[in-house]
């Protein structure tokens, strides 16, 4: 059991990235799960992180993202509106404005986010003194339980040096390309569950998540990874709904059309 963050501990700021635009599944962060928008679930789950000092939602200045601003106002969550086309710029400026010695990257399309896993990643990050800690580079957790943590100086370096469109879009993609520059820590578990897809990017993902929330949400609004695994053990056919989608589908698409940032494609 992890203890709550101490008053003299370094400030750990979580930034939840969210926007309405999505080419594969428009307005996905506002799709209904258990009677609430996807993004509301992510926000509520982050409220249960014991080692996060504070968190904000980062979206864009585009009019299409005004519903996100409205939801944050309803839920009493601070929001930053930034660059529409450069997620890394948006993420960096949000972190710079609200401060924090360590910055946690959370995706707004991951409604099964497990706050206990977030806390385990933060604990490892602080204990090891890593520049970057995460569970995505060497996967053992299901896709959709993603958490990444960067030192403030590391984020600034990535923001300054990342020059490809893919590196700006996927925020941390620059780091594994340059392992000589960063101390990297990997959060892994003994059982490899990396083939499981629990994120939201395609209609098939939504169908899977609907089935999970319809079964588990009423019992416990912040049900964790173990509850999902137990449910799927009894309903293994549900995992076939989106099993055909590659783990890194979004990154593959970005790399296939990569170009220097700021230049026409």
Short mmCIF file of C-alpha atoms in Angstrom, two decimals:
data_model
loop_
_atom_site.label_atom_id
_atom_site.label_comp_id
_atom_site.label_asym_id
_atom_site.label_seq_id
_atom_site.Cartn_x
_atom_site.Cartn_y
_atom_site.Cartn_z
CA UNK A 1 0.00 0.00 0.00
CA UNK A 2 1.39 3.38 -1.01
CA UNK A 3 1.23 6.25 1.47
CA UNK A 4 -0.31 9.59 0.45
CA UNK A 5 2.12 12.15 -0.89
CA UNK A 6 3.98 13.98 1.87
CA UNK A 7 3.82 17.75 2.21
CA UNK A 8 7.54 18.09 1.47
CA UNK A 9 7.52 15.75 -1.54
CA UNK A 10 8.23 17.10 -5.04
CA UNK A 11 5.17 18.46 -6.81
CA UNK A 12 3.78 15.91 -9.26
CA UNK A 13 1.43 17.47 -11.81
CA UNK A 14 -0.73 15.25 -14.00
CA UNK A 15 -1.82 16.61 -17.38
CA UNK A 16 -4.81 14.92 -19.02
CA UNK A 17 -4.69 15.47 -22.77
CA UNK A 18 -8.10 15.68 -24.42
CA UNK A 19 -9.71 17.12 -27.50
CA UNK A 20 -12.89 16.52 -29.46
CA UNK A 21 -11.35 16.07 -32.89
CA UNK A 22 -10.46 12.49 -33.87
CA UNK A 23 -10.24 11.16 -37.40
CA UNK A 24 -11.00 7.58 -36.39
CA UNK A 25 -13.69 8.21 -33.77
CA UNK A 26 -14.94 11.83 -33.62
CA UNK A 27 -15.71 13.33 -30.19
CA UNK A 28 -14.58 10.09 -28.55
CA UNK A 29 -13.82 11.72 -25.18
CA UNK A 30 -17.52 12.63 -24.93
CA UNK A 31 -18.93 9.21 -25.78
CA UNK A 32 -21.24 7.84 -23.11
CA UNK A 33 -20.02 5.13 -20.74
CA UNK A 34 -22.21 4.31 -17.77
CA UNK A 35 -24.15 7.56 -18.19
CA UNK A 36 -21.06 9.81 -18.16
CA UNK A 37 -18.62 11.08 -20.81
CA UNK A 38 -15.39 9.16 -21.25
CA UNK A 39 -13.35 12.17 -20.11
CA UNK A 40 -15.36 12.43 -16.89
CA UNK A 41 -14.27 8.89 -16.00
CA UNK A 42 -10.61 9.75 -16.61
CA UNK A 43 -10.91 12.84 -14.41
CA UNK A 44 -12.66 10.93 -11.63
CA UNK A 45 -10.07 8.18 -11.68
CA UNK A 46 -7.21 10.68 -11.44
CA UNK A 47 -8.87 12.11 -8.33
CA UNK A 48 -8.08 8.76 -6.68
CA UNK A 49 -4.34 9.01 -7.30
CA UNK A 50 -2.63 9.39 -3.92
CA UNK A 51 0.76 10.48 -5.25
CA UNK A 52 -0.38 13.17 -7.68
CA UNK A 53 -0.15 16.64 -6.16
CA UNK A 54 -2.47 18.23 -8.72
CA UNK A 55 -3.91 17.62 -12.17
CA UNK A 56 -5.32 19.65 -15.04
CA UNK A 57 -6.93 19.00 -18.41
CA UNK A 58 -5.09 20.28 -21.50
CA UNK A 59 -7.16 20.93 -24.60
CA UNK A 60 -7.05 23.41 -27.49
CA UNK A 61 -8.23 26.94 -28.23
CA UNK A 62 -10.50 25.59 -30.99
CA UNK A 63 -14.22 26.26 -30.67
CA UNK A 64 -14.85 22.54 -31.14
CA UNK A 65 -13.20 21.87 -27.79
CA UNK A 66 -15.48 24.18 -25.80
CA UNK A 67 -17.49 21.18 -24.49
CA UNK A 68 -14.31 20.00 -22.74
CA UNK A 69 -13.95 23.40 -21.07
CA UNK A 70 -17.59 23.18 -19.99
CA UNK A 71 -17.17 19.69 -18.52
CA UNK A 72 -14.10 20.78 -16.58
CA UNK A 73 -16.07 23.74 -15.17
CA UNK A 74 -18.88 21.40 -14.09
CA UNK A 75 -16.41 19.04 -12.40
CA UNK A 76 -14.33 21.79 -10.80
CA UNK A 77 -11.18 20.94 -12.77
CA UNK A 78 -8.70 23.48 -14.08
CA UNK A 79 -8.19 23.51 -17.83
CA UNK A 80 -5.54 24.84 -20.20
CA UNK A 81 -6.42 25.70 -23.82
CA UNK A 82 -3.45 25.73 -26.19
CA UNK A 83 -2.09 24.99 -29.65
CA UNK A 84 -4.53 23.15 -31.91
CA UNK A 85 -2.01 21.33 -34.13
CA UNK A 86 0.95 20.69 -31.80
CA UNK A 87 0.12 18.43 -28.83
CA UNK A 88 3.67 18.62 -27.47
CA UNK A 89 3.49 22.42 -27.43
CA UNK A 90 0.12 22.23 -25.71
CA UNK A 91 1.38 19.73 -23.13
CA UNK A 92 4.56 21.66 -22.38
CA UNK A 93 2.85 25.03 -21.99
CA UNK A 94 0.17 23.53 -19.73
CA UNK A 95 2.86 22.02 -17.49
CA UNK A 96 4.90 25.24 -17.54
CA UNK A 97 1.89 27.35 -16.55
CA UNK A 98 0.72 25.15 -13.67
CA UNK A 99 4.13 24.05 -12.47
CA UNK A 100 5.48 20.78 -11.17
CA UNK A 101 8.86 19.12 -10.77
CA UNK A 102 7.50 15.96 -12.39
CA UNK A 103 4.80 15.80 -15.04
CA UNK A 104 2.47 12.81 -15.52
CA UNK A 105 1.06 12.31 -18.99
CA UNK A 106 -2.48 10.94 -19.03
CA UNK A 107 -4.58 10.39 -22.15
CA UNK A 108 -8.21 11.44 -22.18
CA UNK A 109 -9.25 8.39 -24.22
CA UNK A 110 -8.33 5.84 -21.54
CA UNK A 111 -11.43 5.49 -19.31
CA UNK A 112 -10.11 2.30 -17.65
CA UNK A 113 -7.10 4.16 -16.29
CA UNK A 114 -6.16 2.58 -12.95
CA UNK A 115 -5.05 5.13 -10.32
CA UNK A 116 -3.12 2.45 -8.42
CA UNK A 117 -0.96 1.83 -11.50
CA UNK A 118 -0.46 5.58 -11.88
CA UNK A 119 0.75 5.72 -8.28
CA UNK A 120 3.10 2.76 -8.74
CA UNK A 121 4.66 4.56 -11.73
CA UNK A 122 5.07 7.78 -9.75
CA UNK A 123 6.65 5.89 -6.84
CA UNK A 124 9.13 4.22 -9.20
CA UNK A 125 9.91 7.51 -10.92
CA UNK A 126 10.70 9.31 -7.68
CA UNK A 127 12.62 6.37 -6.22
CA UNK A 128 14.85 5.79 -9.26
CA UNK A 129 15.49 9.42 -10.14
CA UNK A 130 14.65 8.67 -13.76
CA UNK A 131 14.17 11.33 -16.42
CA UNK A 132 11.29 9.34 -17.85
CA UNK A 133 9.22 6.53 -16.35
CA UNK A 134 6.41 4.67 -18.06
CA UNK A 135 4.70 1.41 -18.89
CA UNK A 136 4.42 1.90 -22.66
CA UNK A 137 7.92 1.36 -24.06
CA UNK A 138 8.24 -2.18 -22.69
CA UNK A 139 4.60 -3.14 -22.35
CA UNK A 140 3.22 -5.63 -19.87
CA UNK A 141 0.00 -3.78 -18.95
CA UNK A 142 -3.05 -3.60 -21.23
CA UNK A 143 -3.12 -0.77 -23.74
CA UNK A 144 -5.28 1.89 -22.13
CA UNK A 145 -3.64 1.72 -18.70
CA UNK A 146 -0.87 3.93 -20.02
CA UNK A 147 1.05 6.27 -17.74
CA UNK A 148 4.20 8.27 -18.48
CA UNK A 149 6.12 10.60 -16.16
CA UNK A 150 8.79 13.13 -17.11
CA UNK A 151 11.03 15.37 -15.08
CA UNK A 152 10.29 19.02 -15.82
CA UNK A 153 13.73 19.45 -17.42
CA UNK A 154 13.18 16.37 -19.60
CA UNK A 155 9.90 17.71 -20.91
CA UNK A 156 11.57 21.04 -21.71
CA UNK A 157 14.33 19.26 -23.62
CA UNK A 158 11.86 17.19 -25.63
CA UNK A 159 9.76 20.28 -26.38
CA UNK A 160 12.86 22.11 -27.59
CA UNK A 161 14.45 19.32 -29.66
CA UNK A 162 11.63 17.21 -31.10
CA UNK A 163 11.52 18.15 -34.77
CA UNK A 164 9.28 15.63 -36.51
CA UNK A 165 5.51 15.88 -36.76
CA UNK A 166 5.17 12.42 -35.18
CA UNK A 167 7.29 13.51 -32.21
CA UNK A 168 5.12 16.59 -31.66
CA UNK A 169 1.90 14.60 -32.00
CA UNK A 170 2.80 11.73 -29.68
CA UNK A 171 4.61 13.96 -27.14
CA UNK A 172 7.11 11.42 -25.75
CA UNK A 173 8.11 9.64 -28.98
CA UNK A 174 11.43 11.53 -29.06
CA UNK A 175 12.62 9.89 -25.82
CA UNK A 176 13.00 6.22 -26.88
CA UNK A 177 14.70 7.41 -30.07
CA UNK A 178 17.46 8.96 -27.93
CA UNK A 179 18.09 6.61 -24.99
CA UNK A 180 21.61 8.01 -24.65
CA UNK A 181 20.12 11.32 -23.49
CA UNK A 182 17.73 10.10 -20.84
CA UNK A 183 17.59 7.82 -17.83
CA UNK A 184 14.56 5.64 -18.56
CA UNK A 185 12.67 3.48 -16.04
CA UNK A 186 10.13 0.87 -17.13
CA UNK A 187 7.14 -0.06 -15.01
CA UNK A 188 6.44 -3.74 -15.69
CA UNK A 189 4.48 -6.54 -14.06
CA UNK A 190 5.17 -10.27 -13.95
CA UNK A 191 2.19 -11.21 -16.13
CA UNK A 192 2.37 -9.92 -19.70
CA UNK A 193 -1.03 -8.45 -20.62
CA UNK A 194 0.26 -6.24 -23.43
CA UNK A 195 -1.96 -7.88 -26.09
CA UNK A 196 -5.09 -6.61 -24.35
CA UNK A 197 -6.61 -3.43 -25.81
CA UNK A 198 -8.53 -1.26 -23.34
CA UNK A 199 -8.22 2.15 -24.99
CA UNK A 200 -10.67 4.13 -27.16
CA UNK A 201 -9.73 4.90 -30.75
CA UNK A 202 -12.11 2.91 -32.96
CA UNK A 203 -15.81 1.95 -32.86
CA UNK A 204 -14.79 -1.60 -31.90
CA UNK A 205 -12.98 -0.19 -28.84
CA UNK A 206 -16.15 1.62 -27.84
CA UNK A 207 -18.22 -1.56 -28.10
CA UNK A 208 -15.71 -3.34 -25.84
CA UNK A 209 -15.68 -0.54 -23.27
CA UNK A 210 -19.47 -0.33 -23.22
CA UNK A 211 -19.67 -4.00 -22.31
CA UNK A 212 -17.15 -3.55 -19.49
CA UNK A 213 -18.81 -0.46 -18.03
CA UNK A 214 -22.30 -1.92 -18.31
CA UNK A 215 -21.17 -4.78 -16.10
CA UNK A 216 -18.78 -3.15 -13.62
CA UNK A 217 -19.49 0.56 -13.24
CA UNK A 218 -22.56 0.28 -11.01
CA UNK A 219 -20.70 -1.91 -8.52
CA UNK A 220 -17.65 0.34 -8.24
CA UNK A 221 -17.24 3.59 -10.28
CA UNK A 222 -13.43 3.32 -10.03
CA UNK A 223 -13.07 -0.41 -10.66
CA UNK A 224 -9.49 -1.39 -11.39
CA UNK A 225 -7.51 -3.71 -13.63
CA UNK A 226 -8.19 -6.79 -11.49
CA UNK A 227 -11.97 -6.36 -11.76
CA UNK A 228 -11.75 -6.07 -15.56
CA UNK A 229 -9.57 -9.18 -15.81
CA UNK A 230 -12.00 -11.17 -13.67
CA UNK A 231 -14.93 -10.05 -15.82
CA UNK A 232 -13.13 -10.90 -19.07
CA UNK A 233 -12.19 -14.34 -17.73
CA UNK A 234 -15.92 -15.07 -17.71
CA UNK A 235 -16.57 -13.27 -21.02
CA UNK A 236 -13.45 -13.90 -23.16
CA UNK A 237 -15.38 -13.36 -26.39
CA UNK A 238 -15.55 -9.62 -25.68
CA UNK A 239 -11.83 -9.25 -26.25
CA UNK A 240 -12.29 -10.32 -29.86
CA UNK A 241 -14.21 -7.10 -30.58
CA UNK A 242 -11.00 -5.09 -30.97
CA UNK A 243 -8.22 -7.70 -30.80
CA UNK A 244 -7.40 -7.17 -34.50
CA UNK A 245 -6.35 -3.53 -33.96
CA UNK A 246 -2.55 -3.13 -33.56
CA UNK A 247 -1.32 -1.86 -30.22
CA UNK A 248 0.41 1.14 -31.79
CA UNK A 249 -2.07 1.84 -34.60
CA UNK A 250 -1.99 5.61 -34.10
CA UNK A 251 1.81 5.81 -34.02
CA UNK A 252 2.07 3.67 -37.16
CA UNK A 253 -0.20 6.04 -39.05
CA UNK A 254 1.81 9.06 -37.91
CA UNK A 255 5.14 7.50 -38.89
CA UNK A 256 3.80 6.52 -42.32
CA UNK A 257 3.08 10.18 -43.05
CA UNK A 258 5.92 11.75 -41.08
CA UNK A 259 7.55 15.04 -42.00
CA UNK A 260 9.45 17.85 -40.28
CA UNK A 261 7.22 19.72 -37.88
CA UNK A 262 5.90 22.97 -39.30
CA UNK A 263 6.41 21.86 -42.90
CA UNK A 264 3.64 20.85 -45.33
CA UNK A 265 3.11 17.11 -45.52
#
